[in-house]
Tab-separated table of C-alpha atoms in Angstrom:
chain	number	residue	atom	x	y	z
X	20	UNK	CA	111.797	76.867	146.012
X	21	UNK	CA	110.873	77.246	142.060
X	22	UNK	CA	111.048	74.087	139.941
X	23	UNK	CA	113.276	75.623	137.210
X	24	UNK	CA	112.243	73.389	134.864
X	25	UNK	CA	108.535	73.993	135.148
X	26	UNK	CA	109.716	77.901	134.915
X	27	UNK	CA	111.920	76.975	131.514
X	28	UNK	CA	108.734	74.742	130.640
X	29	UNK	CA	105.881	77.891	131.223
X	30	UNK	CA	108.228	80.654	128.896
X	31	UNK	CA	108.757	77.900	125.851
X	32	UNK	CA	105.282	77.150	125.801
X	33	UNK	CA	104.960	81.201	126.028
X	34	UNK	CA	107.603	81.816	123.481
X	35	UNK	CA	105.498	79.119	121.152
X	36	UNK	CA	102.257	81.141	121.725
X	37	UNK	CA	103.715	84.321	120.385
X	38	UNK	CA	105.738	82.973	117.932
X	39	UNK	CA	102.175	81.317	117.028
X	40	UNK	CA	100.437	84.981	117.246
X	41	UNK	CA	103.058	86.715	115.304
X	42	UNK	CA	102.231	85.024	112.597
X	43	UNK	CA	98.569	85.311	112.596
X	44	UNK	CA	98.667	88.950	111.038
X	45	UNK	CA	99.718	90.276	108.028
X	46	UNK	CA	102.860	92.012	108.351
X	47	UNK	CA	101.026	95.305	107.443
X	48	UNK	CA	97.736	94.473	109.691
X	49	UNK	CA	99.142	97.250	112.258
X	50	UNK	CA	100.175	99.633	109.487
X	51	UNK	CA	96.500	99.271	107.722
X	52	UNK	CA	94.845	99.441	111.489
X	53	UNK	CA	96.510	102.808	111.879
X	54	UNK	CA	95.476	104.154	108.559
X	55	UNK	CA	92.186	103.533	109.403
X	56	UNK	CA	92.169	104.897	112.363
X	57	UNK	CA	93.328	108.255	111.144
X	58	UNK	CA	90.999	107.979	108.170
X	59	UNK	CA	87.679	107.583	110.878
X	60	UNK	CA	89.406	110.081	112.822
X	61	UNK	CA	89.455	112.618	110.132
X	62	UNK	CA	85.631	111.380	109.013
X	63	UNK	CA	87.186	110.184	106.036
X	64	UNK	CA	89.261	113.208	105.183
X	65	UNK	CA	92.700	111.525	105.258
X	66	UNK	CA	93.215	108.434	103.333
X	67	UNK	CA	96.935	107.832	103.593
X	68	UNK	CA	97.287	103.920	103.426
X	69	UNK	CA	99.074	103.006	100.688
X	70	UNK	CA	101.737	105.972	102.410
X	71	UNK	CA	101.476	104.630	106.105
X	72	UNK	CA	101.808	100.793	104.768
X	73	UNK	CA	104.636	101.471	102.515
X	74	UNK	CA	106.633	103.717	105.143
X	75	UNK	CA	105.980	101.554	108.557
X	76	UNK	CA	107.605	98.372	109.117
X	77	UNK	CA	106.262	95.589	110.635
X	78	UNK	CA	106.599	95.191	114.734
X	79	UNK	CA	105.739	91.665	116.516
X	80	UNK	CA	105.170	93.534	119.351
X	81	UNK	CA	102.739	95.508	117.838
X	82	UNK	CA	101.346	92.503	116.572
X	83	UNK	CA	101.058	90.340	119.764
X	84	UNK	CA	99.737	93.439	121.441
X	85	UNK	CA	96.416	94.157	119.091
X	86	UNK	CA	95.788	90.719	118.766
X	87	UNK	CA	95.392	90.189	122.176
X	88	UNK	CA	93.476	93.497	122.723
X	89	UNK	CA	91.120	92.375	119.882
X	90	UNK	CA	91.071	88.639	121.547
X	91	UNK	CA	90.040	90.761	124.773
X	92	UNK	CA	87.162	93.081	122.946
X	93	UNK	CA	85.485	89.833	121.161
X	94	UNK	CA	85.347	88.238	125.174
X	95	UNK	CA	83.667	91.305	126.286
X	96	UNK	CA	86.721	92.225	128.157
X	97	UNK	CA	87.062	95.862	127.538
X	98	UNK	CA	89.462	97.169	129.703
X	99	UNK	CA	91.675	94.235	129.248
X	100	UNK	CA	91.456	94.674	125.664
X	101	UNK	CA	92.205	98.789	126.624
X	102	UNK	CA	95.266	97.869	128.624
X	103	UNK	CA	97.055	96.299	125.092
X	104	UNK	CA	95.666	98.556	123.385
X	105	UNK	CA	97.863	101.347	125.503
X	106	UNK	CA	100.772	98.689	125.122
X	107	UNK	CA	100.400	99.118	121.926
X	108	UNK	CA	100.191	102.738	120.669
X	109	UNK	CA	103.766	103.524	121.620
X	110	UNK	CA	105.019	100.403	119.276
X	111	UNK	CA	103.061	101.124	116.504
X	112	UNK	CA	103.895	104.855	116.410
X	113	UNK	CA	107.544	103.868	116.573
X	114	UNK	CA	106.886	101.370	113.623
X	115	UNK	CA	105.879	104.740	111.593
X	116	UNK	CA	108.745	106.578	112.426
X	117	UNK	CA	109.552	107.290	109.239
X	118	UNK	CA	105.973	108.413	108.229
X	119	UNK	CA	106.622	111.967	107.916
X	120	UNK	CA	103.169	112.851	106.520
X	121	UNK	CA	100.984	111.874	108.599
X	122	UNK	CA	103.033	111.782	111.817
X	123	UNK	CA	101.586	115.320	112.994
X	124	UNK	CA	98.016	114.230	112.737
X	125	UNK	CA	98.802	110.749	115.143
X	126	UNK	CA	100.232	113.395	117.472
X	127	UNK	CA	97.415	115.454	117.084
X	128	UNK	CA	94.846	112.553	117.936
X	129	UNK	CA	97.500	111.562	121.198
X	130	UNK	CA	97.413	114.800	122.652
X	131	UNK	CA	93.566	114.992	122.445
X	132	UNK	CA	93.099	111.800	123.413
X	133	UNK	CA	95.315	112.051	126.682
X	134	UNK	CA	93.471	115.270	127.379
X	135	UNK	CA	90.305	113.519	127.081
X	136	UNK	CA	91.689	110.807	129.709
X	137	UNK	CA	93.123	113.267	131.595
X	138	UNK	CA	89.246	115.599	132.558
X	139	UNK	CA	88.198	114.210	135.654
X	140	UNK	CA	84.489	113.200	134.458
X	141	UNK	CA	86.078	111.597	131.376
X	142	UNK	CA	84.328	108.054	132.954
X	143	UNK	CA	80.814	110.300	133.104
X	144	UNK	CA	81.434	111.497	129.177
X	145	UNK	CA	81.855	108.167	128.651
X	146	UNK	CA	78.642	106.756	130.022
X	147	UNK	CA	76.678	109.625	129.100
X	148	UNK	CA	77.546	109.590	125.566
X	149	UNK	CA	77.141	105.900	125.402
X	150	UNK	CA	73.459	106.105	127.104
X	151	UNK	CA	72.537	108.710	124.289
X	152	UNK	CA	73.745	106.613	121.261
X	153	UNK	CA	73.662	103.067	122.223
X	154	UNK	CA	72.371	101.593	119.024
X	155	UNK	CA	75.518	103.670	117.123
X	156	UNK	CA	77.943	103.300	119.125
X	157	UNK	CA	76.894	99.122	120.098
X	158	UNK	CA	76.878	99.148	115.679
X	159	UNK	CA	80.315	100.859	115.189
X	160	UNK	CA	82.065	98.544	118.279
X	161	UNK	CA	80.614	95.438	116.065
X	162	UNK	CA	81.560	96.465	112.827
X	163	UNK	CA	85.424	96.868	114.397
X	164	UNK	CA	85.170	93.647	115.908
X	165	UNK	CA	83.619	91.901	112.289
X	166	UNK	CA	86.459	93.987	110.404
X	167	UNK	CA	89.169	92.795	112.568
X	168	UNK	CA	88.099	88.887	112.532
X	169	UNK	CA	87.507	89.237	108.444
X	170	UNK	CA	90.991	90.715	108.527
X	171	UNK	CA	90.155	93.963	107.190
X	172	UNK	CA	92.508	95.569	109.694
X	173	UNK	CA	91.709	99.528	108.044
X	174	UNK	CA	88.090	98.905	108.439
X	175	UNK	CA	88.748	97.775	112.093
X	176	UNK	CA	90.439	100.990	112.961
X	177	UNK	CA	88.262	103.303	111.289
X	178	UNK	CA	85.163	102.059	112.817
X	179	UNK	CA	87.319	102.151	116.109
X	180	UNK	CA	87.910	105.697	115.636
X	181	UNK	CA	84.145	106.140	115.108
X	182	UNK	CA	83.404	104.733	118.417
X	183	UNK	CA	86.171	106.518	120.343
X	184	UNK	CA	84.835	108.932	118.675
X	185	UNK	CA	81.006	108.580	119.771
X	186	UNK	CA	82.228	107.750	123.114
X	187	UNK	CA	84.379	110.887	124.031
X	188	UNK	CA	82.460	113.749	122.444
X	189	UNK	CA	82.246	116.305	124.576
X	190	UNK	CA	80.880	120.441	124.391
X	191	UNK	CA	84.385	121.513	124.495
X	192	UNK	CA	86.025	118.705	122.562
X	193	UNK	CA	85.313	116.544	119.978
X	194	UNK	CA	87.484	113.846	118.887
X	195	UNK	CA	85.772	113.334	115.438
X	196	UNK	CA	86.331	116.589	114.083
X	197	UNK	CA	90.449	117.320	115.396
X	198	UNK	CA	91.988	119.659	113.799
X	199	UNK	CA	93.264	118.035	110.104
């Protein structure tokens, strides 16, 4: 049988560490993230973050969820730091609901990015591309990670668009030049 107090015990002491997180970031580090990200996605074409930070609103989900993606990344846990990632995209879109603008080029990026997931030798791609440009794509990855710790959330998501980017080019599809 469960000791309900050690139970009660383990979700305060989890409550405390997200209550703790939440307030690590900015309340526009997630709007700022995505605005870089569609900046790097659009090599610098689109430079909407004064829009996307003044029309998003602030989500501790969101929060909680690229915090511990980037606490995953900097431990060289990538597809631990992938799986919050994933958690979350569909939190942060919903905190720029309102974003009217630039709304049809995240959708853009989603739908080539699940196509990219979806190819069968996506995992090959992936490999392949990062066997051909190791010293770019290694440099990008850093300068995300450095961005991210120096709190220069835009920075971190542009240079993580880069190395998506890098990573999922393909002859039929690449993800640095969608269609903006």
């Amino acid at each position: 049988m469960m000791d309900v107090g050690h139970k009660i015990e383990e979700m305060g002491s989890e409550l405390d560490h997200i209550i703790h997180e939440m307030n690590d970031l900015p309340d526009d580090a997630a709007a700022q993230w995505a605005a870089g990200l569609l900046y790097g996605a659009s090599k610098g074409t689109i430079d909407k973050r004064d829009y996307i930070v003044g029309c998003s609103w602030s989500s501790p989900i969101v929060k909680r969820q690229l915090t511990k993606a980037y606490d995953h990344y900097e431990a060289g846990e990538h597809q631990e730091g992938n799986k919050h990632m994933k958690k979350a995209e569909p939190w942060w879109r919903l905190s720029m609901a309102t974003c009217w603008k630039t709304n049809k080029h995240f959708n853009r990026m989603h739908r080539a990015k699940n196509e990219f997931f979806n190819r069968d030798d996506w995992k090959d791609i992936v490999q392949g591309n990062y066997d051909e440009n190791r010293d770019y794509i290694d440099q990008q990855w850093a300068y995300s990670l450095k961005s991210w710790d120096e709190g220069v959330y835009f920075n971190a998501g542009m240079f993580y668009a880069y190395t998506f980017a890098a990573l999922s080019k393909t002859d039929d599809m690449d993800a640095s030049q969608l269609p903006f």
